C-alpha positions as a printed Julia matrix, in Angstrom:
252×3 Matrix{Float64}:
  -0.01   0.01    0.02
   1.74   3.18   -1.15
   1.86   6.29    1.01
   0.1    9.19   -0.64
  -0.7   12.66    0.61
  -4.45  13.35    0.33
  -6.62  16.25    1.24
  -9.51  14.55    2.95
 -12.91  16.1     2.55
 -14.31  17.83    5.6
 -17.15  16.19    7.51
 -18.75  19.62    7.82
 -17.97  23.28    7.15
 -14.38  24.01    8.15
 -12.21  27.16    7.94
  -8.83  25.41    8.25
  -7.43  22.31    6.59
  -4.23  20.95    8.23
  -3.17  19.03    5.15
  -3.43  22.1     2.9
  -1.64  24.08    5.53
   1.31  21.62    5.55
   1.52  21.66    1.74
   1.44  25.46    1.78
   4.18  25.77    4.39
   6.43  23.3     2.56
   5.94  25.09   -0.73
   6.41  28.52    0.81
   9.68  27.61    2.53
  10.94  25.84   -0.54
  10.52  28.78   -2.91
  13.49  30.99   -3.77
  11.35  34.1    -3.16
  11.13  33.26    0.53
  14.85  33.92    0.85
  14.05  37.58    0.6
  12.46  37.3     4.07
  15.87  36.82    5.76
  17.64  40.16    5.15
  14.6   42.39    5.65
  14.29  41.99    9.49
  18.07  42.0     9.84
  18.31  45.4     8.14
  15.69  46.84   10.51
  17.39  45.49   13.61
  20.8   46.64   12.38
  19.55  50.17   11.73
  17.84  50.25   15.15
  21.17  49.41   16.8
  22.87  52.06   14.7
  20.55  54.9    15.7
  20.58  53.73   19.28
  24.36  53.97   19.5
  24.36  57.19   17.51
  22.47  59.21   20.14
  19.62  59.94   17.75
  16.61  61.29   19.65
  14.16  58.46   20.46
  11.19  60.1    18.84
  13.08  60.65   15.6
  14.44  57.11   15.64
  10.97  55.69   16.06
   9.57  57.77   13.27
  12.37  57.12   10.77
  13.45  53.56   11.54
  10.61  51.69   13.28
   7.69  53.4    11.55
   9.35  54.65    8.37
  11.17  51.38    7.65
   9.56  48.69    9.78
   5.9   49.59    9.41
   6.04  51.25    5.98
   8.42  48.86    4.2
   9.37  45.65    6.01
   5.83  44.69    7.06
   4.02  45.2     3.67
   6.91  43.7     1.69
   6.93  40.66    3.84
   3.17  40.22    3.49
   3.4   40.85   -0.26
   6.13  38.22   -0.77
   4.2   35.62    1.26
   0.68  36.58    0.37
   1.16  36.43   -3.35
   2.99  33.1    -3.05
   0.57  30.85   -1.15
  -1.87  30.76   -4.1
  -0.34  32.81   -6.85
   2.71  30.6    -7.36
   0.53  27.48   -7.53
  -1.7   29.13  -10.12
   1.35  30.17  -12.2
   2.96  26.72  -12.24
  -0.37  24.83  -12.56
  -0.05  22.87   -9.35
  -3.29  24.39   -8.06
  -5.17  21.76  -10.04
  -4.08  19.09   -7.53
  -5.91  20.86   -4.77
  -8.88  21.93   -6.87
  -9.36  18.23   -7.83
 -10.0   17.32   -4.23
 -13.5   17.48   -2.66
 -12.53  20.45   -0.51
 -14.55  23.69   -0.37
 -12.92  26.62   -2.11
 -13.56  28.63    1.09
 -11.48  26.13    3.03
  -8.63  26.4     0.6
  -8.54  30.25    0.57
  -8.91  30.62    4.29
  -6.25  28.03    5.1
  -3.72  29.6     2.78
  -4.64  33.05    4.01
  -4.09  32.04    7.66
  -0.69  30.53    6.85
   0.29  33.75    4.95
  -0.94  36.04    7.73
   0.63  34.09   10.6
   4.05  33.74    8.9
   4.06  37.39    7.8
   2.97  38.44   11.26
   5.71  36.42   12.97
   8.45  37.66   10.68
   7.42  41.33   10.77
   6.16  41.28   14.35
   9.3   39.85   15.92
  11.49  42.31   14.01
   9.28  45.24   15.08
   9.37  43.96   18.69
  13.16  43.92   18.69
  13.51  47.27   16.85
  11.01  49.05   19.1
  12.66  47.66   22.18
  16.13  48.71   21.05
  15.08  52.22   20.07
  12.67  52.99   22.88
  11.4   50.39   25.38
   9.8   46.99   25.74
   6.29  48.41   25.92
   6.87  50.34   22.65
   8.33  47.22   21.08
   5.27  45.16   22.1
   2.97  47.88   20.8
   4.6   47.82   17.38
   4.68  44.02   17.35
   0.92  43.71   18.05
   0.15  46.4    15.46
   2.39  44.62   12.94
   0.58  41.33   13.58
  -2.78  42.96   12.91
  -1.42  44.67    9.83
  -0.12  41.32    8.53
  -3.65  39.86    8.57
  -5.02  42.83    6.67
  -2.19  42.98    4.12
  -2.32  39.18    3.55
  -6.01  39.24    2.72
  -5.4   41.96    0.14
  -2.39  40.25   -1.42
  -3.95  36.79   -1.54
  -6.86  38.36   -3.38
  -4.49  40.21   -5.74
  -2.77  36.91   -6.63
  -6.17  35.54   -7.74
  -7.36  38.46   -9.78
  -4.21  40.09  -11.16
  -1.52  38.31  -13.18
   1.23  40.67  -12.02
   0.19  40.81   -8.38
   3.62  41.56   -7.02
   4.05  44.6    -9.22
   0.6   45.87   -8.35
   1.31  45.29   -4.69
   4.57  47.22   -4.95
   2.72  50.1    -6.58
   0.21  50.13   -3.71
   2.99  50.11   -1.1
   5.31  52.63   -2.71
   2.92  54.96   -4.51
  -0.42  54.86   -2.66
   0.88  54.35    0.84
   4.4   55.75    0.54
   3.9   58.75   -1.75
   0.27  59.77   -1.83
  -0.34  58.65    1.81
   2.05  61.33    2.95
   0.77  64.04    0.63
  -3.0   63.61    0.38
  -4.81  63.33    3.7
  -7.77  61.49    2.25
  -5.71  58.52    1.12
  -5.1   57.32    4.71
  -8.63  55.85    4.8
  -7.48  53.11    2.43
  -3.9   52.83    3.75
  -3.14  49.75    5.87
   0.1   51.44    6.86
  -1.92  54.22    8.59
  -4.04  51.63   10.37
  -0.91  49.94   11.72
   0.55  53.28   12.84
  -2.63  54.02   14.77
  -2.6   50.58   16.4
   1.08  51.06   17.35
   0.34  54.36   18.96
  -2.57  52.84   20.93
  -0.91  49.61   22.07
   2.5   51.18   22.88
   0.92  53.74   25.22
   3.83  56.08   24.59
   3.57  59.8    23.85
   6.49  59.29   21.49
   4.27  57.45   19.01
   1.43  59.42   17.37
  -1.39  57.88   15.45
  -2.53  59.43   12.13
  -6.24  58.6    12.46
  -8.93  57.61   14.95
  -8.68  54.13   16.45
 -12.3   53.34   15.58
 -11.74  54.11   11.93
  -8.57  52.01   11.85
 -10.46  49.04   13.37
 -13.47  49.38   11.04
 -11.45  49.8     7.89
  -9.14  46.86    8.82
 -12.16  44.64    9.28
 -13.87  45.79    6.12
 -10.83  45.3     3.9
  -9.9   41.92    5.43
 -13.45  40.42    5.22
 -14.19  42.0     1.85
 -10.97  40.75    0.29
 -11.48  37.2     1.59
 -15.06  37.04    0.36
 -14.04  38.12   -3.11
 -11.05  35.76   -3.09
 -13.29  32.78   -2.22
 -15.75  33.75   -5.01
 -12.86  34.16   -7.44
 -11.4   30.69   -6.68
 -14.83  29.16   -7.26
 -14.64  30.42  -10.86
 -11.42  28.53  -11.51
 -11.72  25.48  -13.8
  -9.7   22.29  -13.39
  -7.11  23.8   -15.74
  -6.35  26.42  -13.1
  -7.84  29.23  -15.1
 -11.08  31.12  -14.79
 -13.99  29.6   -16.64
């Protein structure tokens, strides 16, 4: 009797499939793109040590390094790399058909892969933000940024998983969102912050750190509501989109 990995059908509605999660993790760690995750946190930590030893004012160091690099660059790039890989890479190379051939609900596939992307992104970005915030300011500030980064990873991951299902060049579109919408327009046009995950994360960091050195750019209620709306909305559309895929891995 030969050993064979199967994705067993659920006995009832499920949101998480351990077998799909294992396949996703193995595929994610085995892809060359995942190697980009190694230097990003190291750069953030190294710069935090540099500004700490350089007698840079704590408030400026938090703004430039932890927020300007950690929240605005490291977090979204990490989520982009992982979020567009968990489904997008399988669609590109055609291996998605092996999962679609199983009697598993499309919702189960999307949510399992989303949770893997969000948790891995949150751990990578959250730990680096925790260390950076602690080095630059204090443990409480580090914890505040780490919790905010974890929440942000769940929002970003939902958006980037959806992007990988609806856009062929999802990485490029994701970079445009991070660099142009959030990085450029987000700092020039005040109205863009309503659709900026970076601004939500900054508000969460200000709230959870409890430090007067960290200022939020918007109201906490708005950040919570918009985070929930974008996450749930993106996942609903992603599930619907995957349902339209044929066995060939393309939309019917």
